[in-house]
Coordinates of C-alpha atoms in Angstrom, one line a residue:
M1 CA -24.8 -11.8 16.0
S2 CA -25.3 -13.8 12.8
E3 CA -25.6 -17.6 13.2
Y4 CA -23.1 -18.0 10.4
F5 CA -19.4 -17.0 10.1
S6 CA -17.6 -16.2 6.8
L7 CA -14.0 -15.3 6.2
S8 CA -15.1 -12.8 3.5
D9 CA -16.7 -10.7 6.3
C10 CA -13.3 -10.3 8.0
D11 CA -10.9 -7.5 7.4
V12 CA -7.9 -9.2 9.1
I13 CA -7.1 -12.9 9.2
G14 CA -4.5 -14.1 11.8
F15 CA -2.8 -17.4 12.4
D16 CA -0.8 -19.1 15.1
L17 CA 2.1 -21.1 13.7
D18 CA 2.7 -24.4 15.7
H19 CA 0.0 -27.0 15.3
T20 CA -2.1 -24.5 13.3
L21 CA -0.4 -23.5 10.0
C22 CA 2.3 -26.0 10.8
R23 CA 1.2 -29.5 11.5
Y24 CA 3.7 -31.8 13.2
H25 CA 4.3 -35.5 12.8
L26 CA 2.9 -35.9 16.3
K27 CA 4.4 -39.3 17.1
E28 CA 7.9 -38.2 16.2
T29 CA 7.6 -34.8 17.8
S30 CA 6.0 -36.1 21.0
R31 CA 8.8 -38.7 21.4
L32 CA 11.4 -36.0 20.8
I33 CA 9.9 -33.6 23.4
Y34 CA 9.6 -36.3 25.9
E35 CA 13.2 -37.5 25.4
S36 CA 14.5 -33.9 25.4
V37 CA 13.2 -33.3 29.0
A38 CA 13.7 -36.8 30.3
R39 CA 17.4 -36.9 29.2
Y40 CA 18.1 -33.8 31.1
L41 CA 16.5 -35.2 34.3
V42 CA 18.6 -38.4 33.9
E43 CA 21.9 -36.9 32.9
H44 CA 21.9 -33.7 35.1
K45 CA 19.5 -34.5 38.0
G46 CA 20.2 -38.2 38.6
Y47 CA 16.8 -39.5 37.8
D48 CA 16.3 -43.2 36.9
K49 CA 17.3 -44.2 33.4
D50 CA 14.0 -46.1 33.2
L51 CA 12.4 -42.7 32.3
L52 CA 14.0 -43.0 28.9
T53 CA 12.3 -46.3 28.2
L54 CA 8.7 -46.2 27.0
S55 CA 6.3 -49.0 26.1
P56 CA 3.6 -48.6 23.5
A57 CA 0.9 -48.6 26.2
T58 CA 2.6 -45.7 27.9
W59 CA 1.9 -43.4 25.0
D60 CA -1.9 -43.8 25.7
F61 CA -1.5 -41.6 28.8
W62 CA -1.8 -37.9 28.2
C63 CA -3.8 -35.9 30.8
V64 CA -4.6 -35.4 34.5
P65 CA -7.2 -34.8 35.8
K66 CA -10.2 -34.8 33.5
P67 CA -13.1 -32.5 34.5
A68 CA -16.7 -32.7 33.1
N69 CA -19.0 -29.7 32.7
C70 CA -22.8 -29.5 32.8
G71 CA -24.1 -25.9 33.0
R72 CA -22.5 -24.3 36.0
C73 CA -21.5 -27.6 37.6
T74 CA -18.0 -29.0 37.1
W75 CA -16.5 -32.1 38.7
I76 CA -13.6 -34.5 38.3
I77 CA -14.7 -37.6 36.4
L78 CA -11.2 -39.1 35.8
A79 CA -7.9 -38.7 37.5
T80 CA -4.6 -40.5 38.1
H81 CA -1.8 -40.6 40.6
G82 CA 1.3 -41.1 38.5
T83 CA 0.2 -43.1 35.5
H84 CA -2.4 -45.1 37.5
N85 CA -6.1 -44.4 37.4
L86 CA -7.8 -43.4 40.6
S87 CA -11.1 -45.2 41.5
T88 CA -14.2 -43.2 42.0
E89 CA -13.8 -43.7 45.7
E90 CA -10.2 -42.4 45.6
I91 CA -11.3 -39.4 43.5
M92 CA -13.9 -38.5 46.1
K93 CA -11.3 -39.0 48.9
H94 CA -8.9 -36.5 47.2
Y95 CA -11.5 -34.0 45.8
G96 CA -14.4 -34.5 48.3
P97 CA -17.9 -36.0 47.7
K98 CA -18.7 -33.4 45.0
R99 CA -15.3 -34.2 43.3
E100 CA -14.5 -30.5 43.1
W101 CA -10.9 -29.2 42.5
K102 CA -10.3 -26.2 44.6
H103 CA -8.4 -24.3 42.0
F104 CA -10.9 -24.9 39.2
N105 CA -12.7 -21.5 39.5
S106 CA -9.4 -19.7 39.0
L107 CA -8.5 -21.8 36.0
N108 CA -12.0 -21.5 34.5
T109 CA -12.0 -17.7 34.6
S110 CA -8.4 -17.1 33.5
Y111 CA -7.2 -20.2 31.6
T112 CA -3.7 -19.4 32.9
R113 CA -1.1 -21.2 34.9
S114 CA -0.3 -20.4 38.5
A115 CA 2.1 -21.3 41.3
K116 CA -0.5 -23.8 42.5
Y117 CA -1.0 -25.8 39.2
Y118 CA 0.3 -26.1 35.7
F119 CA -2.2 -26.0 32.8
Y120 CA -1.2 -28.3 30.0
D121 CA -3.3 -27.7 26.9
N122 CA -1.4 -28.4 23.7
Y123 CA 0.7 -31.0 21.9
F124 CA 4.0 -29.4 23.0
D125 CA 2.8 -29.7 26.6
L126 CA 1.4 -33.3 26.6
P127 CA 4.7 -35.2 26.7
G128 CA 5.4 -33.3 29.9
V129 CA 2.3 -34.7 31.5
L130 CA 3.4 -38.2 30.8
L131 CA 6.9 -37.5 32.1
C132 CA 5.6 -35.9 35.3
A133 CA 3.4 -39.0 35.9
R134 CA 6.3 -41.3 35.3
V135 CA 8.4 -39.3 37.8
V136 CA 5.7 -39.8 40.4
D137 CA 5.8 -43.6 39.6
M138 CA 9.6 -43.5 40.0
L139 CA 9.5 -41.8 43.3
H140 CA 7.0 -44.4 44.6
K141 CA 9.2 -47.2 43.4
R142 CA 12.1 -45.7 45.3
G143 CA 10.0 -45.4 48.4
H144 CA 10.3 -41.6 48.4
E145 CA 7.6 -39.2 49.4
V146 CA 6.0 -37.5 46.4
T147 CA 6.2 -33.7 46.7
S148 CA 6.2 -30.9 44.2
D149 CA 10.0 -30.5 44.5
F150 CA 10.6 -32.4 41.3
W151 CA 8.8 -29.6 39.5
K152 CA 11.9 -27.4 39.9
D153 CA 13.8 -30.0 38.0
M154 CA 11.2 -30.1 35.3
L155 CA 11.4 -26.3 34.9
A156 CA 15.2 -26.6 34.7
A157 CA 14.9 -29.2 31.9
I158 CA 12.4 -27.1 30.0
D159 CA 14.7 -24.0 30.2
H160 CA 17.7 -26.1 29.1
N161 CA 15.9 -27.2 26.0
Y162 CA 13.8 -24.2 25.1
N163 CA 15.3 -20.9 26.4
T164 CA 15.7 -18.0 24.1
S165 CA 19.2 -18.8 23.0
A166 CA 18.9 -22.6 22.7
F167 CA 18.1 -22.6 19.0
R168 CA 21.1 -20.3 18.2
E169 CA 23.5 -22.2 20.4
D170 CA 22.3 -25.7 19.4
A171 CA 21.6 -26.3 23.1
G172 CA 19.5 -29.1 24.5
T173 CA 18.0 -31.9 22.4
Y174 CA 14.9 -30.5 20.7
F175 CA 16.2 -27.7 18.5
P176 CA 19.3 -29.5 17.2
S177 CA 17.2 -32.5 16.3
V178 CA 14.6 -30.4 14.3
K179 CA 17.4 -28.4 12.6
R180 CA 19.2 -31.6 11.5
N181 CA 16.1 -33.2 10.0
P182 CA 13.0 -30.9 9.9
G183 CA 11.1 -33.2 7.6
R184 CA 11.1 -35.8 10.3
Y185 CA 8.9 -33.6 12.5
L186 CA 7.2 -30.9 10.3
Q187 CA 4.5 -31.6 7.7
P188 CA 4.8 -29.2 4.7
C189 CA 1.5 -27.4 3.9
S190 CA -0.3 -28.5 0.8
E191 CA -0.4 -26.2 -2.3
S192 CA -4.1 -25.6 -1.5
V193 CA -3.2 -24.0 1.8
K194 CA -0.5 -21.8 0.2
T195 CA -2.9 -20.8 -2.5
W196 CA -5.6 -20.1 0.1
L197 CA -3.3 -17.8 2.0
R198 CA -2.3 -15.9 -1.1
S199 CA -5.9 -15.6 -2.3
M200 CA -7.0 -14.0 1.0
K201 CA -4.2 -11.4 0.7
N202 CA -5.1 -10.8 -2.9
A203 CA -8.7 -10.3 -1.8
G204 CA -7.5 -7.3 0.3
K205 CA -7.4 -9.1 3.7
V206 CA -4.6 -8.2 6.1
L207 CA -2.8 -11.4 7.1
L208 CA -1.1 -11.9 10.4
L209 CA 1.2 -14.5 11.8
I210 CA 1.4 -14.4 15.6
T211 CA 3.5 -17.0 17.4
S212 CA 5.2 -17.4 20.7
S213 CA 8.0 -19.2 18.9
H214 CA 11.2 -17.2 18.6
S215 CA 12.1 -15.7 15.2
D216 CA 14.9 -18.2 14.4
Y217 CA 12.7 -21.2 15.0
C218 CA 9.7 -19.6 13.2
R219 CA 11.9 -19.0 10.2
L220 CA 13.0 -22.6 10.0
V221 CA 9.4 -23.9 10.4
C222 CA 7.9 -21.5 7.9
E223 CA 10.5 -22.1 5.3
H224 CA 9.9 -25.8 5.5
V225 CA 6.1 -25.8 5.6
L226 CA 5.3 -22.8 3.5
G227 CA 8.4 -22.2 1.4
K228 CA 11.3 -19.7 1.2
D229 CA 8.8 -16.9 0.1
F230 CA 6.7 -17.3 3.3
E231 CA 7.2 -13.7 4.3
E232 CA 5.3 -12.5 1.2
M233 CA 2.2 -14.3 2.4
F234 CA 1.8 -12.1 5.5
D235 CA 1.5 -8.4 6.1
I236 CA 2.6 -8.6 9.8
I237 CA 4.7 -11.4 11.5
I238 CA 5.0 -11.3 15.3
T239 CA 7.3 -13.8 17.0
N240 CA 8.1 -14.3 20.7
A241 CA 4.6 -12.9 21.2
L242 CA 4.5 -14.5 24.7
K243 CA 0.9 -15.4 24.5
P244 CA -1.5 -15.1 26.4
G245 CA 0.2 -12.0 27.8
F246 CA 0.2 -10.5 24.3
F247 CA -3.6 -10.2 24.8
S248 CA -4.1 -10.0 28.6
L249 CA -1.3 -7.7 29.9
V250 CA -3.3 -4.5 29.6
P251 CA -2.5 -1.8 30.6
H252 CA 1.0 -3.2 31.5
Q253 CA 1.6 -4.5 28.0
R254 CA 5.0 -5.3 26.5
P255 CA 6.2 -3.1 23.7
F256 CA 6.9 -4.3 20.3
R257 CA 10.6 -4.7 19.4
T258 CA 12.4 -4.8 16.0
L259 CA 14.7 -7.6 15.1
V260 CA 18.2 -7.6 13.5
N261 CA 19.5 -11.0 12.5
D262 CA 16.9 -12.6 14.9
V263 CA 18.1 -10.6 17.8
E264 CA 15.6 -8.3 19.5
D265 CA 16.4 -4.5 19.8
S266 CA 16.7 -3.6 23.5
E267 CA 14.5 -0.5 22.9
G268 CA 10.8 -1.1 22.8
L269 CA 8.7 0.8 20.2
P270 CA 6.2 3.3 21.6
C271 CA 3.7 2.3 18.9
L272 CA 3.4 0.1 15.8
E273 CA 3.5 2.3 12.7
K274 CA 3.9 0.0 9.7
P275 CA 3.6 -3.7 8.6
G276 CA 6.7 -5.9 9.1
W277 CA 8.3 -8.5 11.3
Y278 CA 8.3 -7.7 15.0
S279 CA 8.9 -9.4 18.4
Q280 CA 6.9 -9.4 21.6
G281 CA 4.3 -6.7 21.6
N282 CA 0.6 -6.4 22.5
W283 CA -2.8 -6.4 20.8
P284 CA -3.8 -2.8 21.6
H285 CA -0.8 -1.4 19.6
L286 CA -1.5 -4.0 16.9
H287 CA -5.2 -2.9 16.8
E288 CA -4.2 0.7 16.2
L289 CA -2.0 -0.4 13.2
L290 CA -4.9 -2.6 11.9
K291 CA -7.3 0.4 12.0
S292 CA -4.8 2.4 9.9
M293 CA -4.2 -0.4 7.4
T294 CA -7.9 -1.2 6.9
G295 CA -9.3 2.3 7.2
K296 CA -11.9 1.1 9.6
P297 CA -12.5 2.2 13.2
E298 CA -13.2 -1.4 14.3
P299 CA -11.7 -3.9 11.9
K300 CA -13.1 -7.4 12.1
V301 CA -10.4 -9.9 13.0
V302 CA -10.4 -13.7 13.1
Y303 CA -7.6 -15.7 14.6
F304 CA -6.8 -19.4 14.1
G305 CA -5.0 -21.3 16.9
D306 CA -4.8 -24.6 18.7
S307 CA -4.5 -23.5 22.3
M308 CA -7.3 -22.5 24.6
R309 CA -4.9 -20.9 27.0
S310 CA -2.8 -19.0 24.5
D311 CA -5.1 -18.4 21.6
M312 CA -8.9 -18.9 22.0
F313 CA -9.6 -17.6 25.5
P314 CA -7.4 -14.4 25.4
A315 CA -8.1 -13.5 21.8
S316 CA -11.9 -13.7 22.3
S317 CA -12.0 -12.4 25.8
Y318 CA -9.6 -9.4 25.6
A319 CA -9.3 -8.5 21.9
K320 CA -12.9 -9.5 21.1
W321 CA -11.7 -11.3 18.0
E322 CA -13.5 -14.1 16.2
T323 CA -11.6 -17.4 16.8
V324 CA -11.3 -20.6 14.9
M325 CA -9.8 -23.5 17.0
I326 CA -7.8 -26.2 15.5
V327 CA -8.8 -29.5 17.2
E328 CA -6.8 -32.4 15.9
E329 CA -8.6 -34.7 18.3
A330 CA -11.6 -34.4 16.1
E331 CA -9.7 -36.4 13.4
G332 CA -9.6 -39.4 15.8
E333 CA -13.4 -39.2 16.0
G334 CA -14.4 -39.2 12.4
A335 CA -13.9 -35.6 11.5
A336 CA -10.8 -36.0 9.4
A337 CA -10.3 -33.3 6.8
A338 CA -10.3 -34.4 3.2
R339 CA -6.6 -33.9 2.6
S340 CA -5.4 -32.8 -0.8
A341 CA -3.7 -35.5 -2.8
E342 CA -0.6 -33.4 -2.8
A343 CA -0.5 -33.0 1.0
P344 CA 2.3 -35.3 2.1
A345 CA 1.3 -38.3 4.3
E346 CA 3.4 -39.5 7.2
P347 CA 6.5 -41.3 5.8
Q348 CA 6.1 -45.0 5.6
E349 CA 9.3 -45.7 7.5
K350 CA 7.9 -43.8 10.5
K351 CA 4.6 -45.7 10.3
G352 CA 6.5 -49.0 10.3
K353 CA 8.7 -47.9 13.2
Y354 CA 6.0 -46.9 15.5
E355 CA 2.8 -48.5 14.3
D356 CA 4.4 -51.9 14.8
Q357 CA 5.1 -51.0 18.4
G358 CA 1.5 -50.0 18.8
M359 CA 2.3 -46.3 19.4
K360 CA -0.8 -44.2 18.7
T361 CA -0.8 -40.6 17.6
P362 CA -1.5 -38.3 20.6
S363 CA -4.6 -37.0 18.7
A364 CA -6.2 -40.4 18.7
T365 CA -8.8 -41.3 21.3
S366 CA -7.1 -42.6 24.5
E367 CA -8.2 -46.0 25.8
Q368 CA -7.2 -44.8 29.3
W369 CA -8.9 -41.4 29.2
G370 CA -11.6 -41.8 26.6
S371 CA -13.0 -39.0 24.4
Y372 CA -11.7 -35.5 24.5
F373 CA -15.2 -34.2 24.1
V374 CA -17.5 -36.5 26.1
D375 CA -17.2 -38.9 29.0
V376 CA -19.3 -40.9 31.4
Q377 CA -19.5 -40.2 35.1
R378 CA -19.4 -43.2 37.3
S379 CA -21.0 -43.5 40.7
P380 CA -19.0 -45.0 43.6
G381 CA -20.4 -48.4 42.9
G382 CA -19.1 -48.3 39.4
E383 CA -22.4 -48.0 37.6
E384 CA -22.4 -45.7 34.5
E385 CA -24.4 -42.5 34.6
C386 CA -25.4 -40.3 31.7
P387 CA -22.7 -39.0 29.4
R388 CA -21.2 -35.6 30.3
L389 CA -19.5 -33.0 28.1
T390 CA -15.9 -32.5 29.2
W391 CA -14.6 -29.1 30.3
C392 CA -12.5 -29.0 27.2
C393 CA -15.6 -29.4 25.0
H394 CA -17.4 -26.7 27.0
S395 CA -14.5 -24.3 26.6
I396 CA -14.3 -24.8 22.8
H397 CA -18.0 -24.1 22.5
T398 CA -17.7 -21.0 24.8
Y399 CA -14.6 -19.2 23.4
S400 CA -14.4 -20.3 19.7
T401 CA -16.4 -19.1 16.8
M402 CA -16.0 -22.6 15.2
A403 CA -13.7 -25.6 15.3
I404 CA -11.9 -27.5 12.6
P405 CA -9.4 -30.4 12.6
S406 CA -6.9 -28.5 10.5
V407 CA -6.7 -25.6 8.1
E408 CA -6.6 -28.2 5.3
A409 CA -10.3 -28.8 6.1
I410 CA -11.4 -25.4 4.7
A411 CA -8.6 -24.3 2.4
D412 CA -10.4 -25.3 -0.8
L413 CA -13.7 -23.5 0.2
P414 CA -14.6 -20.1 -1.2
L415 CA -13.9 -17.2 1.1
D416 CA -17.6 -16.4 1.3
Y417 CA -18.5 -19.9 2.5
K418 CA -20.9 -19.6 5.5
F419 CA -20.0 -21.8 8.5
P420 CA -22.5 -22.4 11.2
R421 CA -21.0 -20.8 14.4
F422 CA -21.1 -22.0 18.0
S423 CA -24.1 -20.6 19.8
P424 CA -25.8 -21.2 23.2
D425 CA -29.1 -21.4 21.2
K426 CA -27.8 -24.2 18.9
P427 CA -27.0 -27.8 19.6
R428 CA -23.4 -28.5 20.9
T429 CA -22.7 -30.2 17.5
T430 CA -23.2 -26.9 15.6
G431 CA -19.9 -25.1 15.0
Y432 CA -17.7 -28.1 14.0
Y433 CA -16.5 -28.4 10.4
P434 CA -16.6 -30.6 8.4
R435 CA -18.5 -32.6 11.0
P436 CA -18.8 -33.0 14.7
P437 CA -16.8 -35.7 16.6
D438 CA -18.5 -39.1 16.9
S439 CA -18.8 -38.9 20.6
L440 CA -20.5 -35.5 20.5
L441 CA -22.9 -36.7 17.8
K442 CA -23.9 -39.7 20.1
W443 CA -24.2 -37.3 23.1
D444 CA -26.5 -35.0 21.0
Q445 CA -28.7 -37.9 19.9
S446 CA -29.1 -39.1 23.5
H447 CA -30.2 -35.6 24.5
S448 CA -32.5 -34.9 21.6

């Protein structure tokens, strides 16, 4: 395989929607997602109203636990119970002297969720991590035993806000809020990104949009960020794709379905015969259509996405597609894209509202958790040991062709631009564009 990657070599270019083509105002959206679920727990399940009150420091909390990876060895370097950090001794008490999580091999080989654990891996998920942690704190405060029973309430809250009919029925809190004021949560794409999409299609590339969002929400988002003519930018649009099952459920794949007024046809299609807008589906049937559209027995496909669970791992492992991961955390470590002058910045009134309170964007480096890419393992005595790459960093390197902070970072480049790709034979810093995160650069220097 070439050490470089170029879009000009690809026959098909695909995109996820949320947090990929559509960038969100993360502070506003994270607060809305958190409040959507918390309000249900308070109003319908009798949870403490304190869940609805958040301090600025609370927003620094985003993930539990934090594994590190070095070769074949993986261990827990940071963890919490509720929102409170566990000491190294407490981690060893819970996870054993080697700090191993018993379900890790299952997660590391499938990147899926199970009945034993829930894998949070994107910005829609992260407010749920904070809420779960605060529920544990609340149960402790009440003197109740902490069990997994509260998870049933969490699932009920998620279903109340995000089930298939919630958008159409104005149910819950999330969809009605976004529908009333989309500009508060969605960042319109710059003209350079729109021009980039059109230029790829004009160059003969087949353009895909594959999202797990339902068609009604997808239409709202796309019209706001890309314009009323967004459908002209893509050859195939697939909504309610139910990733990662779109890629992984072979041979028991879901059929594609047609849509009428954003309602799915009850009859599944035996195959995909022509371009258009579809719901659900699977990559083998899509692959057959792409072969017909490109005239090639094995068309080369690249897919842009922000989720390791839904996008990178399944697209690369099952479909054998090239993958470009959107890693907004890199922006918090010096890898911010050079935004076009016409790309809208976050409204000043939002900055004043939340910056004054000290609320950081979720993509910024957490003081509690440290870098998304690198951390330091501590011995029981508290002494620092050598820096370790996180499991997230290892996963990006393993299942992505390259990583960028946003599509804005590459929209002004020519299609034949050659990007260095991730490779086991290259330094871990190779594959990030426009530059590696600061913590990864420092790690590389310490190992050179």
